[in-house]
Every structure is written in C-alpha cells, then in structure tokens.
Short mmCIF file of C-alpha atoms in Angstrom, two decimals:
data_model
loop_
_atom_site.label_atom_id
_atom_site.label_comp_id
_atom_site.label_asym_id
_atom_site.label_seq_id
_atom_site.Cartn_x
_atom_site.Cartn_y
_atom_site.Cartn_z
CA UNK A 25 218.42 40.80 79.93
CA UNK A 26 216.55 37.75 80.50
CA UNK A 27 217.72 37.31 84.23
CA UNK A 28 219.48 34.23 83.29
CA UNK A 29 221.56 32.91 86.68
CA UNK A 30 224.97 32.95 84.50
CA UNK A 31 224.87 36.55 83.89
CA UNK A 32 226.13 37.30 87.24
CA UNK A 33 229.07 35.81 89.08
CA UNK A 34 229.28 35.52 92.60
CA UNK A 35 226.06 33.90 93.13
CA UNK A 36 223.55 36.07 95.70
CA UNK A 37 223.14 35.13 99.00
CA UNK A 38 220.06 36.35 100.74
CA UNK A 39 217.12 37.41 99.30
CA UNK A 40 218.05 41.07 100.45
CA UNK A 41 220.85 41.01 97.90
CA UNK A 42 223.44 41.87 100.13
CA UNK A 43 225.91 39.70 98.32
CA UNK A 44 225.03 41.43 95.09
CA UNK A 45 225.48 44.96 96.55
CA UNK A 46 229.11 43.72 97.83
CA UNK A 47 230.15 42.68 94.25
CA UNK A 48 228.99 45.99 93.10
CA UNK A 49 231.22 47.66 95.26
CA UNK A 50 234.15 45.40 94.45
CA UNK A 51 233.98 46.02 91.22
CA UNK A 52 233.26 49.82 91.35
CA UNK A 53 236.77 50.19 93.91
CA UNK A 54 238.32 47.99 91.30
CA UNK A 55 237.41 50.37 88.29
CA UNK A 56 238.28 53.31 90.75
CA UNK A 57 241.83 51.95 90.83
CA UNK A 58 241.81 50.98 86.78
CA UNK A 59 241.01 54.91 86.30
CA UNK A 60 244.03 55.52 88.68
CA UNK A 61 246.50 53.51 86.63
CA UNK A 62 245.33 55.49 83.46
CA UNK A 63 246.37 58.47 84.75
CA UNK A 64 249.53 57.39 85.99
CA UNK A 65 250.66 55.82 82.35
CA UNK A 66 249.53 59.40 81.42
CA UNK A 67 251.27 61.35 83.38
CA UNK A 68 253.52 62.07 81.44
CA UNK A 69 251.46 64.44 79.39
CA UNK A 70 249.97 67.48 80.00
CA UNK A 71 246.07 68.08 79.49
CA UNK A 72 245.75 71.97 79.12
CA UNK A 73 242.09 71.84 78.09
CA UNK A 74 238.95 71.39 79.93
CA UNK A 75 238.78 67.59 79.23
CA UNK A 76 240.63 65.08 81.01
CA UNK A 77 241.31 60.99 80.46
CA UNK A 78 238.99 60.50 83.50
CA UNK A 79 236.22 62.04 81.80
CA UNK A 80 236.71 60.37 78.55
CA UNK A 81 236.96 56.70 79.85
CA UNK A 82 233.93 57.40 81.73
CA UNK A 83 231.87 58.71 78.80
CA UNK A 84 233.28 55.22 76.96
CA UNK A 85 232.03 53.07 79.89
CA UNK A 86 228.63 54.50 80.16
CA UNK A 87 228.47 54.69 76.11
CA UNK A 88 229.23 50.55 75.84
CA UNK A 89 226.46 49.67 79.07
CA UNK A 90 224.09 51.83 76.72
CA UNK A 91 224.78 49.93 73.53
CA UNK A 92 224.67 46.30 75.55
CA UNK A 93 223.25 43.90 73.36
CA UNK A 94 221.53 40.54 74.81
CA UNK A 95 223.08 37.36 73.86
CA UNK A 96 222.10 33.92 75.24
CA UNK A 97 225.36 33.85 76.46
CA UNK A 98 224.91 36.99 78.43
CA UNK A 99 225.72 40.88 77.42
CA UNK A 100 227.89 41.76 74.68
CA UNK A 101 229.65 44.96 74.74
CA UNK A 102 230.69 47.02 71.40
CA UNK A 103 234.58 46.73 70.77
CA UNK A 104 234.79 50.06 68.83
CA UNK A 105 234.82 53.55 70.06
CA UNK A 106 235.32 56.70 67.58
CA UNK A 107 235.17 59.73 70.04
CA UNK A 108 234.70 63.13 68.81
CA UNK A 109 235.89 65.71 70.40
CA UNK A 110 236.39 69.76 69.62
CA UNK A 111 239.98 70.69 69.48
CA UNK A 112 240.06 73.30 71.94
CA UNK A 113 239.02 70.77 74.53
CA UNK A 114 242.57 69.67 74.65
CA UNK A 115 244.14 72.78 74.92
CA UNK A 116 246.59 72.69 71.99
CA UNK A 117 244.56 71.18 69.74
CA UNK A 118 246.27 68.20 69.97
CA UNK A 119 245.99 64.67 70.80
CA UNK A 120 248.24 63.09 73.61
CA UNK A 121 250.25 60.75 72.35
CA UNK A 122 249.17 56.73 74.14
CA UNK A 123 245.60 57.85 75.21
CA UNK A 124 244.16 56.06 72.70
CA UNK A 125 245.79 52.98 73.93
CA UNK A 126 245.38 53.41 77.02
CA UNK A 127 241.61 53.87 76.72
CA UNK A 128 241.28 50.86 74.71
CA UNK A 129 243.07 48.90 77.59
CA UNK A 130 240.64 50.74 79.85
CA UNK A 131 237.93 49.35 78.29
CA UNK A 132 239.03 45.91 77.87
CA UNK A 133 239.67 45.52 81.46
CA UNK A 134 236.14 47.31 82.20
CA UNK A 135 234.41 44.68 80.02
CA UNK A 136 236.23 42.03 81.79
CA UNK A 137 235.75 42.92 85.45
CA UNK A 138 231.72 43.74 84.48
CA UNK A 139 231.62 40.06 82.75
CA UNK A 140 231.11 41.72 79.06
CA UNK A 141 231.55 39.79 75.96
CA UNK A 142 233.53 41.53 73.20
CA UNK A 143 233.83 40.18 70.04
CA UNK A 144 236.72 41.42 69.02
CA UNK A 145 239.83 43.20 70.12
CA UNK A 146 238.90 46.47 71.92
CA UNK A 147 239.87 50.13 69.84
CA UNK A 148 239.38 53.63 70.72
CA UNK A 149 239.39 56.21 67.93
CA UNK A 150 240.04 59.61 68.78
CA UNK A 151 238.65 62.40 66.09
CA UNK A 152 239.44 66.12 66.49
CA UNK A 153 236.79 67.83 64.85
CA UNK A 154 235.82 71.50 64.85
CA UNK A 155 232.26 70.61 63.76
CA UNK A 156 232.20 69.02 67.20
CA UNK A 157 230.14 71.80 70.00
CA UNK A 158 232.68 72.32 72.41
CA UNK A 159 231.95 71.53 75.99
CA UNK A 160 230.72 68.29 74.51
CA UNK A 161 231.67 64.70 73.37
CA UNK A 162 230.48 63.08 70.24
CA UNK A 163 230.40 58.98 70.79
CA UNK A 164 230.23 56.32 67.84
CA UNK A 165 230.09 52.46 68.98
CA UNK A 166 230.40 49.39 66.62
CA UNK A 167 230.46 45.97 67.13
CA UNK A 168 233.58 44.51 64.98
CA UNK A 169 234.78 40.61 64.85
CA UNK A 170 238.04 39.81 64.87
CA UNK A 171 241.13 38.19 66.77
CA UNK A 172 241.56 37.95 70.49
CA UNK A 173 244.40 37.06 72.72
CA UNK A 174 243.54 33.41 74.38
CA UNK A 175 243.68 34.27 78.28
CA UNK A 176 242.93 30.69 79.43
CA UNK A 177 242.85 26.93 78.97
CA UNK A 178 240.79 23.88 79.53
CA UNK A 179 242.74 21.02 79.27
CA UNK A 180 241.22 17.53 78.37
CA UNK A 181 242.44 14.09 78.12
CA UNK A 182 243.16 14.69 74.46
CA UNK A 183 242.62 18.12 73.37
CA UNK A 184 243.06 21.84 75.05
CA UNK A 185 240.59 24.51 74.50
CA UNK A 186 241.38 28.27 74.45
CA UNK A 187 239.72 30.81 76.12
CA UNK A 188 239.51 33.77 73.87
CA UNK A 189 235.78 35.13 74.51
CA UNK A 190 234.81 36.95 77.58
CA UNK A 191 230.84 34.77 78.09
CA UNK A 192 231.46 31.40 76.16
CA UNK A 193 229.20 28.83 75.10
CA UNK A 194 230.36 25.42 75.58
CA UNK A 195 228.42 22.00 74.12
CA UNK A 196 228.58 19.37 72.06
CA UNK A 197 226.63 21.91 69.11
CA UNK A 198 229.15 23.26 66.36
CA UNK A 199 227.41 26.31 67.35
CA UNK A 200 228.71 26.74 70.36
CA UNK A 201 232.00 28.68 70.99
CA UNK A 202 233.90 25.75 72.66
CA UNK A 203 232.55 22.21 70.61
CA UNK A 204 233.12 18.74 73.04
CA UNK A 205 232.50 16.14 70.85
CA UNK A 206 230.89 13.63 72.98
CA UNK A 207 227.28 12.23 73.47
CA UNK A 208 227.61 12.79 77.38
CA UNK A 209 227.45 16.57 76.49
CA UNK A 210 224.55 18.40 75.56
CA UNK A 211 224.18 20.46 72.75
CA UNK A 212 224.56 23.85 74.95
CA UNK A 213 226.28 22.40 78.30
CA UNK A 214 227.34 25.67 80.16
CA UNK A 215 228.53 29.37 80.10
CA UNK A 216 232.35 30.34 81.03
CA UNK A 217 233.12 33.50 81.77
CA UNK A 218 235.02 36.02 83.69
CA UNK A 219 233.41 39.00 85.97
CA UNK A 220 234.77 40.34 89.02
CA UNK A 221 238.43 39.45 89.12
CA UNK A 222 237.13 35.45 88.73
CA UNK A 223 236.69 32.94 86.17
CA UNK A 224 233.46 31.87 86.43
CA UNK A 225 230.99 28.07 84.94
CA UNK A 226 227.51 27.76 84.78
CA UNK A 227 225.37 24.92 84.12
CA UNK A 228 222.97 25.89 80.97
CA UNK A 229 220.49 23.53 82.17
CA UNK A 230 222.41 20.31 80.80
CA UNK A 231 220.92 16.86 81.25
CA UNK A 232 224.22 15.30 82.50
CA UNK A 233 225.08 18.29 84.75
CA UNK A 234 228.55 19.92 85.40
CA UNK A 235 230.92 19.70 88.33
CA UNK A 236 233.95 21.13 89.61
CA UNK A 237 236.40 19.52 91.27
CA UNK A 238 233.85 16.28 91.34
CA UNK A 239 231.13 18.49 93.12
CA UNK A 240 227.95 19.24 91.21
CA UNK A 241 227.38 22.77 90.57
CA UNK A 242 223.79 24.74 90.51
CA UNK A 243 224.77 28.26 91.00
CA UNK A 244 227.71 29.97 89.09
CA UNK A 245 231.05 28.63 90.66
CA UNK A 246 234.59 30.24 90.46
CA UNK A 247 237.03 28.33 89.44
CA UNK A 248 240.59 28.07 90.22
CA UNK A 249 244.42 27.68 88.71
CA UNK A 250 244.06 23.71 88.30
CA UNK A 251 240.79 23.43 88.82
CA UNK A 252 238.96 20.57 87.32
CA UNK A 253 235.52 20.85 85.35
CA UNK A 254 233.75 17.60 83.85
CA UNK A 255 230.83 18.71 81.18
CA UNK A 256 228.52 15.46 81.44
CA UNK A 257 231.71 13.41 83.34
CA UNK A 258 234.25 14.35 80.75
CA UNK A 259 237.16 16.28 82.62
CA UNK A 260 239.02 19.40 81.37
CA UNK A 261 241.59 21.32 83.75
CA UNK A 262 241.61 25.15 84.11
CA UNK A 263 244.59 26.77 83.62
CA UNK A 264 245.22 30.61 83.30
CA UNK A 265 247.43 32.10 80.21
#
C-alpha cells in the first residue's frame, strides 16, 4: 500500500500510534465476537473431525489479507473462496449443512470491519476431496464482479446515490464509482468507506475541499445517520440502509 491517509479510519493521534494500536484492538475484540456468533448459528451441528468453523474462517481471513490487491481507492479483498478440505477432517465425511453461508457472512463482515473493498458478493465453496493431505487445507481465492446489496445513501438536492462498494471513489470523472456532475467537483473528490464499525470520507486532495456538517475535513472523518457532506459546496445527506 501506498500509505495513502484514507486507507485507515480513525485518524492517528500521536506520533506513538497509540490511537492506531486502539483501533487494532477494537477491531480484533470485534472479530473475536463475529467468530462467536458463527459458532452459535452452528451449533446446531456436530463437528466430529479434527477441523472446526473457527479454524476454517481463520484460514479464509488470513488467505484474503494475503491476496490484498492495491487499488487507489485502498485494498481490495477477493470475494471467492473454494476450500479444500480431506473428508476425514469432518468426521463423517460430510459437509455441515449452513457453514458455507455462514463463512461467506463471516467474511463479508471481516472485509467490512477491516475497511476491504469487495467487488462482488462474498462466496465460500467448500470441496471434499480425498486428493486433499489430511491435516491440511487447500485455499483457492478469485476476484469475481457482480451485484451487491446498497447499505447506504447520500442524498442530494436532486438525486440519491447508493452505497454498494466497501472503498468508493467519488468525483465528477465517469470513472469514478459515485459520478457528481458538477464543475465544483473534481474529477476524483474523495474516498467513502466503512472500517471499524464507522462510515468513514476522505478528501482525495480536491481543489474545492470537502466538509461535513459545514466543517472542512483534512483527516478521515466518521460520519453519522443525517450527517451532511458537501463535495466542492454541493450537499448530500448520509443515511444508513
């Protein structure tokens, strides 16, 4: 990464990076209780063999910060998982029903609290296959377009964006992954994103500037249900999905 100020949300504090260590520890408890919730809309099932959901989303989340790919608009994340896995490492030799799912949701909320873009929705593959060594797990990641849910708004005088990327590009370029149409706006205006349990804007450097809620902004700034964000003076409210 090019150590661009939008990659990373709450902005740091002190030069010792105390702030940054705090976020890291934010997010890891809030992973910590992610992993929890997996297990509880598994518990239902019953994992006889040596390899548990745990282990699995863990492998996945350390598989994706491998892959990472550099974007201007910050990291992008694969979206598709194909695990292999030895049948005996589930006991039975078979596959509990919902993991799959459940991983996939996993993921997507991983990718969301680490401020990861995905570019499409988020799918986990599971493959029994004897060719597999046991004791070991066999990881494929792909980066696949498609259709994502909208999870926010910004709401202008005459038109309403949707938030559908995690890491969004906003400008007055056709390029860009939210267009504003207007010469106050530069071609590449800011970065929207969310990391950490917040929604987050960044100036990219714009000659008109960005504010929110009429302040000018030169770190990455959280915003708020009905907060108010003007790109080169032109207003758009956030609102949540």
């Amino acid at each position: 990464m090019n150590g661009a100020k939008w990659y990373h949300g709450p902005p740091t504090e002190d030069s010792s990076g105390a702030a940054d260590k705090l976020r890291d520890v934010d997010m890891v408890r809030n992973l910590e209780r992610r992993l929890e919730r997996l297990v509880e809309g598994l518990a239902g099932k019953v994992f006889r063999g040596p390899l548990h959901p745990v282990e699995l989303a863990a492998r996945l989340v350390r598989e994706a910060d491998l892959a990472l790919r550099d974007e201007p608009t910050g990291p992008v994340a694969p979206n598709v998982y194909v695990v292999h896995v030895h049948p005996s490492e589930l006991g039975e030799g078979l596959l509990p029903e919902g993991l799959s799912t459940e991983l996939a949701a996993y993921m997507e909320a991983t990718a969301n609290e680490r401020g990861w873009r995905i570019e499409g929705p988020m799918t986990v593959h599971l493959e029994l296959d004897d060719a597999n060594p046991t004791g070991s797990v066999r990881c494929q990641t792909d980066f696949s377009r498609g259709p994502l849910e909208v999870w926010g708004f910004l709401i202008g005088s005459s038109n309403e964006l949707a938030l559908r990327h995690n890491r969004m590009s906003i400008g007055r370029g056709l390029d860009n992954d939210l267009t504003v149409d207007n010469p106050r706006v530069s071609r590449i205006h800011a970065y929207l994103w969310r990391e950490a349990g917040s929604v987050w804007v960044a100036d990219a450097g714009s000659s008109n500037g960005t504010m929110v809620d009429g302040h000018p902004i030169l770190d990455p700034t959280a915003l708020g249900q009905g907060s108010v964000v003007s790109f080169g003076s032109i207003p758009f409210t956030f609102r949540g999905a």
